[in-house]
Amino acid sequence: MPSTTERRPLPFLVSVLAMGTFLMGTSEFVVAGLLPDIAGDLAIGISEAGLLVTAFAIGMIATPAVAVAVLRVPERTTLLLSLAVFAAGHVVVALTDELSVVLVARFVTALVTGAFWSIAASVGARVSGPDDAARAIGMVLSGGILATVIGVPLGSVAGQLVGWRGPFWILAGLALLATVPVARIVPGGRSASTTVPLREQTAALMSRRLWVVMAACVLVTSAVMSTYSFIAPLLTERAGLSAELLPVGLAIFGVGAVTGTLGSGRLAGRAPYGTALSGGIAVVAALALLGAVSDHAAPAIALLAIAGLAGLGMNPVLMSMAVRFAEGAPTLATSLCTSMFNLGTAMGSAVTARAIGVFGPASIPVVGAAFAAALLVPLATLVIMARPGHGHRAGTTPQHDALVS
């Protein structure tokens, strides 16, 4: 493996794919900064408005089914169709006043978002080669995380200026514009993995280590996104931050998330287990402290940024592990990761919404800290399973041990 000082630049295609995940990440998370406006306009409570987050996450849970359905469709075609449906879904949200219609549109939008994310990660890893696969996945995912730095704060500002529907119109237009570089740069035809029979690809998903990684994917996003999804009431109602300064808090969280995603992608090839476990410990500490100081804006924002850095920074590490454990089925592996990340978001946001209804905004970081504590179990299990000789007892191959040890 080349040293960090000799790393070659990633293919430009990876940046194009990251641009697409940026738009979709903005769509997924922009609701966090608009919840009070959406609730007021639709005459519903904050907990009900939070269903927009949950509906999107549930749609992305179905990512593996979508990945199987398009397995023999050229990847470029799938990416372009995903962007087109994404744009249409946002137009529907911008035009309706019915919560049920909004939720259905969010669900459908999430289905194509999951397809785009998983295929983009798989393509990025393949074109970058095995030595740079984790770095490429980190780059692709960083587009979605960068949305928390730029897209979500800008969406919050736009929502304050022109109403919460404005960001949805903007995202629809940008998605259509994004089809141009995707159509020109993403290779046509099907990837080599589509020639592998589906039965063989699903058999590659039977690794015990893979499903421990899946458990970690669920719990890390349950911890971080259960808190981030309700960042607006946490910072404005609990910490007393003015609505005008909310985009600043969103941006600071996003800077931490992007820093963690890019940094962990570089570390994953050298120390994947140590990187993941240390990240999990940091999330527990940050959210536990947040529960104690959530009524003070400055420390609350700082601790949220640390949780984003450590927690979301684990995503490319976990996804690169999944691709290696499920050798021969990279698209299914990345789609499973995407599904599990969003299962965690759905679980976390649903539990937190209920907790807010009973205990108020002070309960938001408490729920996140509880999920983070549970996260340490699969992370510690991965460390134990990585010990020499354990891979054979766990049913993995020597090649898997060599790839991830």
Coordinates of C-alpha atoms in Angstrom, one line a residue:
M1 CA 0.0 0.0 0.0
P2 CA 1.4 3.4 -0.8
S3 CA 2.3 5.7 2.0
T4 CA 0.1 8.6 2.9
T5 CA 2.6 11.0 1.3
E6 CA 2.5 9.1 -2.0
R7 CA -1.2 8.7 -2.4
R8 CA -2.4 9.3 -5.9
P9 CA -5.3 11.5 -6.5
L10 CA -8.7 9.8 -6.7
P11 CA -10.4 9.7 -10.1
F12 CA -12.5 12.7 -11.0
L13 CA -15.5 10.4 -11.3
V14 CA -15.4 10.1 -7.5
S15 CA -15.9 13.9 -7.1
V16 CA -18.8 13.8 -9.6
L17 CA -20.5 11.1 -7.5
A18 CA -19.8 13.1 -4.3
M19 CA -21.7 16.0 -5.9
G20 CA -24.8 13.8 -6.3
T21 CA -24.6 12.6 -2.7
F22 CA -24.2 16.2 -1.6
L23 CA -27.7 17.0 -3.1
M24 CA -29.2 14.0 -1.6
G25 CA -27.6 14.5 1.8
T26 CA -29.0 18.0 1.8
S27 CA -32.5 16.7 1.1
E28 CA -32.2 14.1 3.9
F29 CA -31.0 16.5 6.6
V30 CA -32.4 19.9 5.6
V31 CA -35.6 19.0 7.4
A32 CA -33.7 19.2 10.7
G33 CA -33.3 23.0 10.3
L34 CA -36.9 23.5 9.0
L35 CA -38.9 21.5 11.5
P36 CA -40.5 24.5 13.3
D37 CA -41.5 26.1 10.0
I38 CA -42.9 22.9 8.6
A39 CA -44.8 22.2 11.8
G40 CA -46.3 25.8 11.8
D41 CA -47.3 25.8 8.1
L42 CA -48.9 22.4 8.2
A43 CA -50.5 23.0 11.6
I44 CA -48.9 20.0 13.2
G45 CA -46.6 19.4 16.2
I46 CA -42.8 19.1 16.2
S47 CA -43.1 15.3 16.8
E48 CA -45.4 14.9 13.8
A49 CA -43.1 17.1 11.6
G50 CA -40.2 14.8 12.7
L51 CA -42.0 12.0 10.7
L52 CA -40.5 13.6 7.6
V53 CA -37.1 12.4 8.9
T54 CA -38.5 9.0 9.8
A55 CA -40.3 8.5 6.4
F56 CA -37.1 9.3 4.5
A57 CA -35.1 6.9 6.7
I58 CA -37.7 4.1 6.2
G59 CA -37.5 4.6 2.4
M60 CA -33.7 4.2 2.5
I61 CA -34.0 1.0 4.6
A62 CA -35.4 -0.6 1.4
T63 CA -32.1 0.2 -0.4
P64 CA -31.0 -3.5 -0.7
A65 CA -34.3 -4.4 -2.4
V66 CA -33.8 -1.5 -4.9
A67 CA -30.2 -2.6 -5.5
V68 CA -31.4 -6.1 -6.4
A69 CA -34.1 -4.7 -8.6
V70 CA -31.6 -2.7 -10.7
L71 CA -28.7 -5.2 -10.5
R72 CA -28.7 -5.7 -14.2
V73 CA -29.5 -2.1 -15.2
P74 CA -26.5 -0.1 -16.3
E75 CA -25.2 1.9 -13.4
R76 CA -25.3 5.2 -15.3
T77 CA -28.9 4.6 -16.2
T78 CA -29.8 3.9 -12.5
L79 CA -28.0 7.1 -11.3
L80 CA -29.8 9.3 -13.9
L81 CA -33.2 7.8 -13.1
S82 CA -32.5 8.3 -9.4
L83 CA -31.8 12.0 -9.9
A84 CA -34.9 12.4 -12.1
V85 CA -37.2 10.8 -9.5
F86 CA -35.5 12.7 -6.7
A87 CA -36.3 16.0 -8.5
A88 CA -39.9 15.0 -9.0
G89 CA -40.4 14.0 -5.4
H90 CA -39.2 17.4 -4.3
V91 CA -41.6 19.2 -6.6
V92 CA -44.5 17.2 -5.1
V93 CA -43.4 18.2 -1.5
A94 CA -43.2 21.9 -2.5
L95 CA -46.7 21.9 -4.0
T96 CA -48.7 20.1 -1.3
D97 CA -50.2 21.0 2.0
E98 CA -51.2 17.4 3.0
L99 CA -48.8 15.7 5.5
S100 CA -49.7 12.3 4.1
V101 CA -48.7 13.3 0.6
V102 CA -45.4 14.9 1.9
L103 CA -44.6 11.6 3.7
V104 CA -45.2 9.5 0.6
A105 CA -43.1 11.8 -1.5
R106 CA -40.3 11.7 1.1
F107 CA -40.5 7.9 1.1
V108 CA -40.2 7.6 -2.7
T109 CA -37.4 10.2 -2.8
A110 CA -35.5 8.1 -0.2
L111 CA -35.8 4.9 -2.3
V112 CA -33.9 6.5 -5.2
T113 CA -31.5 8.3 -2.8
G114 CA -30.6 4.9 -1.4
A115 CA -30.0 3.5 -4.8
F116 CA -27.8 6.4 -5.8
W117 CA -25.7 6.3 -2.6
S118 CA -25.0 2.6 -2.8
I119 CA -24.2 2.5 -6.5
A120 CA -22.1 5.6 -6.2
A121 CA -20.1 4.1 -3.3
S122 CA -19.6 0.8 -5.2
V123 CA -18.5 2.6 -8.4
G124 CA -16.2 4.9 -6.5
A125 CA -14.5 2.0 -4.7
R126 CA -14.1 0.0 -8.0
V127 CA -12.6 2.8 -10.1
S128 CA -10.2 3.7 -7.3
G129 CA -8.7 0.3 -6.7
P130 CA -8.5 -1.8 -3.5
D131 CA -5.8 0.3 -1.9
D132 CA -7.9 3.5 -2.2
A133 CA -11.4 1.9 -1.8
A134 CA -12.0 3.2 1.7
R135 CA -10.7 6.6 0.8
A136 CA -13.0 6.7 -2.3
I137 CA -16.0 5.6 -0.3
G138 CA -15.1 8.3 2.3
M139 CA -15.0 10.9 -0.5
V140 CA -18.4 9.8 -1.9
L141 CA -20.0 9.8 1.5
S142 CA -18.4 13.1 2.3
G143 CA -20.6 14.7 -0.3
G144 CA -23.6 13.7 1.8
I145 CA -21.9 14.8 5.0
L146 CA -20.7 18.1 3.3
A147 CA -24.4 18.8 3.0
T148 CA -24.5 19.3 6.7
V149 CA -21.8 22.1 6.4
I150 CA -23.2 23.9 3.4
G151 CA -26.5 22.5 2.1
V152 CA -28.4 22.3 5.4
P153 CA -27.4 25.7 6.7
L154 CA -28.1 27.3 3.4
G155 CA -31.4 25.5 3.3
S156 CA -32.2 26.8 6.7
V157 CA -31.4 30.4 5.6
A158 CA -33.5 29.9 2.4
G159 CA -36.4 28.6 4.5
Q160 CA -36.2 31.7 6.7
L161 CA -36.2 34.0 3.6
V162 CA -38.7 32.4 1.3
G163 CA -40.4 29.7 3.4
W164 CA -39.6 26.1 4.0
R165 CA -40.8 25.0 0.5
G166 CA -38.1 27.1 -1.2
P167 CA -35.2 24.6 -0.4
F168 CA -37.3 21.8 -2.0
W169 CA -37.6 23.8 -5.3
I170 CA -33.9 24.5 -5.3
L171 CA -33.0 20.9 -4.7
A172 CA -35.3 19.8 -7.5
G173 CA -33.6 22.1 -10.0
L174 CA -30.0 21.2 -8.9
A175 CA -30.8 17.5 -9.2
L176 CA -31.8 18.0 -12.9
L177 CA -28.6 20.0 -13.5
A178 CA -26.6 17.2 -11.9
T179 CA -27.7 14.7 -14.6
V180 CA -25.5 16.5 -17.1
P181 CA -22.0 15.6 -15.6
V182 CA -23.3 12.2 -14.5
A183 CA -24.4 11.4 -18.0
R184 CA -21.1 12.5 -19.5
I185 CA -18.6 11.0 -17.0
V186 CA -20.1 7.8 -15.5
P187 CA -19.2 4.9 -17.8
G188 CA -22.0 3.2 -19.6
G189 CA -22.8 -0.6 -19.5
R190 CA -23.0 -2.9 -16.5
S191 CA -20.2 -3.5 -14.0
A192 CA -18.4 -6.8 -13.8
S193 CA -20.3 -7.6 -10.6
T194 CA -23.6 -7.8 -12.4
T195 CA -22.3 -10.9 -14.2
V196 CA -22.1 -12.8 -10.9
P197 CA -25.3 -14.8 -10.3
L198 CA -27.5 -13.2 -7.6
R199 CA -27.4 -16.5 -5.6
E200 CA -23.6 -16.2 -5.3
Q201 CA -23.8 -12.5 -4.4
T202 CA -26.3 -13.2 -1.6
A203 CA -24.1 -16.1 -0.4
A204 CA -21.3 -13.6 0.0
L205 CA -23.5 -11.8 2.6
M206 CA -23.4 -14.6 5.1
S207 CA -20.2 -13.6 6.9
R208 CA -20.7 -13.2 10.6
R209 CA -18.4 -10.2 10.7
L210 CA -20.5 -8.5 8.1
W211 CA -23.6 -8.7 10.3
V212 CA -21.7 -7.4 13.3
V213 CA -20.7 -4.4 11.1
M214 CA -24.4 -4.0 10.2
A215 CA -25.3 -3.8 13.9
A216 CA -22.7 -1.1 14.3
C217 CA -24.1 0.8 11.3
V218 CA -27.6 0.8 12.9
L219 CA -26.4 1.9 16.3
V220 CA -24.0 4.6 15.2
T221 CA -26.7 6.5 13.2
S222 CA -29.3 5.8 16.0
A223 CA -26.9 7.7 18.4
V224 CA -25.9 10.6 16.2
M225 CA -29.0 11.1 14.0
S226 CA -31.5 10.8 16.9
T227 CA -29.8 13.9 18.2
Y228 CA -29.1 15.8 14.9
S229 CA -32.6 15.2 13.6
F230 CA -34.0 17.4 16.4
I231 CA -31.1 19.9 16.5
A232 CA -33.5 22.8 16.0
P233 CA -35.6 22.3 19.1
L234 CA -32.5 21.2 21.1
L235 CA -30.6 24.4 20.3
T236 CA -33.5 26.9 20.2
E237 CA -35.9 25.7 22.8
R238 CA -33.5 24.0 25.2
A239 CA -30.2 25.9 24.8
G240 CA -31.8 29.3 24.0
L241 CA -30.1 29.9 20.7
S242 CA -31.8 32.4 18.4
A243 CA -33.4 31.1 15.2
E244 CA -31.1 33.4 13.2
L245 CA -28.0 31.7 14.6
L246 CA -29.3 28.1 14.0
P247 CA -27.6 27.8 10.6
V248 CA -24.3 28.5 12.4
G249 CA -24.9 25.6 14.8
L250 CA -25.8 23.4 11.8
A251 CA -22.6 24.4 10.0
I252 CA -20.4 23.7 12.9
F253 CA -21.9 20.2 13.3
G254 CA -21.3 19.7 9.6
V255 CA -17.6 20.7 9.8
G256 CA -17.1 18.1 12.4
A257 CA -18.9 15.4 10.4
V258 CA -17.0 16.2 7.2
T259 CA -13.6 16.2 9.0
G260 CA -14.4 12.9 10.6
T261 CA -15.6 11.3 7.3
L262 CA -12.5 12.3 5.3
G263 CA -10.1 11.6 8.1
S264 CA -11.4 8.2 9.0
G265 CA -11.4 7.2 5.3
R266 CA -7.6 7.8 5.3
L267 CA -7.1 5.8 8.5
A268 CA -9.4 2.9 7.6
G269 CA -6.8 1.0 5.6
R270 CA -4.2 1.0 8.5
A271 CA -6.3 0.6 11.6
P272 CA -10.0 0.1 10.9
Y273 CA -10.9 -1.5 14.2
G274 CA -9.1 1.0 16.3
T275 CA -10.5 3.9 14.3
A276 CA -14.1 2.5 14.8
L277 CA -13.8 1.7 18.5
S278 CA -12.2 5.0 19.4
G279 CA -14.9 6.8 17.5
G280 CA -17.6 4.9 19.4
I281 CA -16.1 5.8 22.7
A282 CA -15.9 9.5 21.7
V283 CA -19.6 9.5 20.7
V284 CA -20.6 8.1 24.1
A285 CA -18.6 10.7 25.9
A286 CA -19.8 13.6 23.7
L287 CA -23.5 12.8 24.0
A288 CA -23.3 12.0 27.7
L289 CA -21.7 15.4 28.3
L290 CA -24.3 17.0 26.0
G291 CA -27.0 15.7 28.2
A292 CA -25.5 17.5 31.1
V293 CA -24.9 20.9 29.4
S294 CA -27.7 21.0 26.8
D295 CA -29.1 24.2 28.3
H296 CA -26.0 26.1 27.2
A297 CA -25.7 26.9 23.5
A298 CA -21.9 27.1 23.0
P299 CA -20.9 23.8 24.7
A300 CA -23.9 22.1 23.2
I301 CA -22.8 23.0 19.7
A302 CA -19.2 22.0 20.4
L303 CA -20.3 18.6 21.7
L304 CA -22.6 18.0 18.8
A305 CA -19.7 18.7 16.4
I306 CA -17.6 16.1 18.3
A307 CA -20.4 13.6 18.1
G308 CA -20.7 14.3 14.3
L309 CA -16.9 14.0 13.8
A310 CA -16.6 10.7 15.7
G311 CA -19.9 9.1 14.8
L312 CA -20.4 10.0 11.1
G313 CA -16.7 9.6 10.6
M314 CA -17.2 5.9 11.3
N315 CA -19.4 5.4 8.3
P316 CA -16.7 5.0 5.6
V317 CA -14.8 2.7 7.9
L318 CA -17.8 0.4 8.4
M319 CA -18.7 0.5 4.8
S320 CA -15.2 -0.4 3.6
M321 CA -15.3 -3.4 6.1
A322 CA -18.6 -4.5 4.6
V323 CA -17.3 -4.4 1.1
R324 CA -14.3 -6.5 2.1
F325 CA -16.3 -9.1 4.1
A326 CA -18.9 -9.4 1.3
E327 CA -16.3 -9.9 -1.5
G328 CA -18.0 -10.4 -4.8
A329 CA -21.1 -8.4 -3.9
P330 CA -19.9 -4.8 -3.4
T331 CA -23.1 -3.1 -4.5
L332 CA -25.3 -5.3 -2.2
A333 CA -22.8 -4.7 0.7
T334 CA -22.9 -0.9 0.3
S335 CA -26.7 -1.0 -0.1
L336 CA -27.0 -3.0 3.1
C337 CA -24.9 -0.4 4.9
T338 CA -27.0 2.4 3.5
S339 CA -30.1 0.5 4.7
M340 CA -28.7 -0.1 8.2
F341 CA -27.6 3.5 8.5
N342 CA -31.1 4.6 7.8
L343 CA -32.7 2.0 10.0
G344 CA -30.7 3.6 12.7
T345 CA -32.0 7.0 11.7
A346 CA -35.6 5.8 11.7
M347 CA -35.2 4.1 15.1
G348 CA -33.4 7.0 16.6
S349 CA -35.7 9.7 15.3
A350 CA -38.9 7.7 16.3
V351 CA -37.7 7.0 19.8
T352 CA -36.5 10.6 20.3
A353 CA -39.8 12.0 19.0
R354 CA -41.6 10.0 21.6
A355 CA -39.2 11.0 24.3
I356 CA -39.7 14.7 23.4
G357 CA -43.4 14.3 23.7
V358 CA -43.0 13.0 27.3
F359 CA -39.9 14.6 28.7
G360 CA -39.3 17.6 26.4
P361 CA -36.1 18.6 24.4
A362 CA -33.8 17.8 27.4
S363 CA -34.3 14.1 26.5
I364 CA -32.8 14.4 23.0
P365 CA -29.1 13.8 23.9
V366 CA -30.1 11.2 26.6
V367 CA -31.6 9.0 23.9
G368 CA -28.5 9.5 21.7
A369 CA -26.1 8.6 24.5
A370 CA -28.1 5.4 25.3
F371 CA -27.8 4.3 21.6
A372 CA -24.1 5.2 21.7
A373 CA -23.4 3.0 24.7
A374 CA -25.1 0.1 22.9
L375 CA -22.8 0.8 19.9
L376 CA -19.7 -0.2 21.9
V377 CA -20.9 -3.9 22.0
P378 CA -20.6 -4.6 18.2
L379 CA -17.4 -2.5 18.0
A380 CA -15.7 -4.5 20.8
T381 CA -16.9 -7.7 19.1
L382 CA -15.2 -6.7 15.9
V383 CA -12.0 -6.1 17.8
I384 CA -12.2 -9.6 19.4
M385 CA -13.1 -11.2 16.1
A386 CA -10.0 -9.6 14.4
R387 CA -7.6 -11.4 16.7
P388 CA -5.4 -14.0 14.9
G389 CA -7.1 -17.3 14.4
H390 CA -10.6 -16.1 15.3
G391 CA -11.6 -15.5 11.6
H392 CA -11.6 -19.2 10.9
R393 CA -13.8 -20.0 13.9
A394 CA -16.2 -17.2 12.8
G395 CA -16.6 -18.8 9.4
T396 CA -14.5 -16.2 7.4
T397 CA -11.8 -17.0 4.9
P398 CA -8.1 -16.4 5.3
Q399 CA -8.3 -13.8 2.5
H400 CA -10.9 -11.9 4.6
D401 CA -8.5 -12.0 7.5
A402 CA -5.7 -10.6 5.4
L403 CA -7.9 -7.8 4.1
V404 CA -9.2 -6.5 7.4
S405 CA -6.7 -7.3 10.0

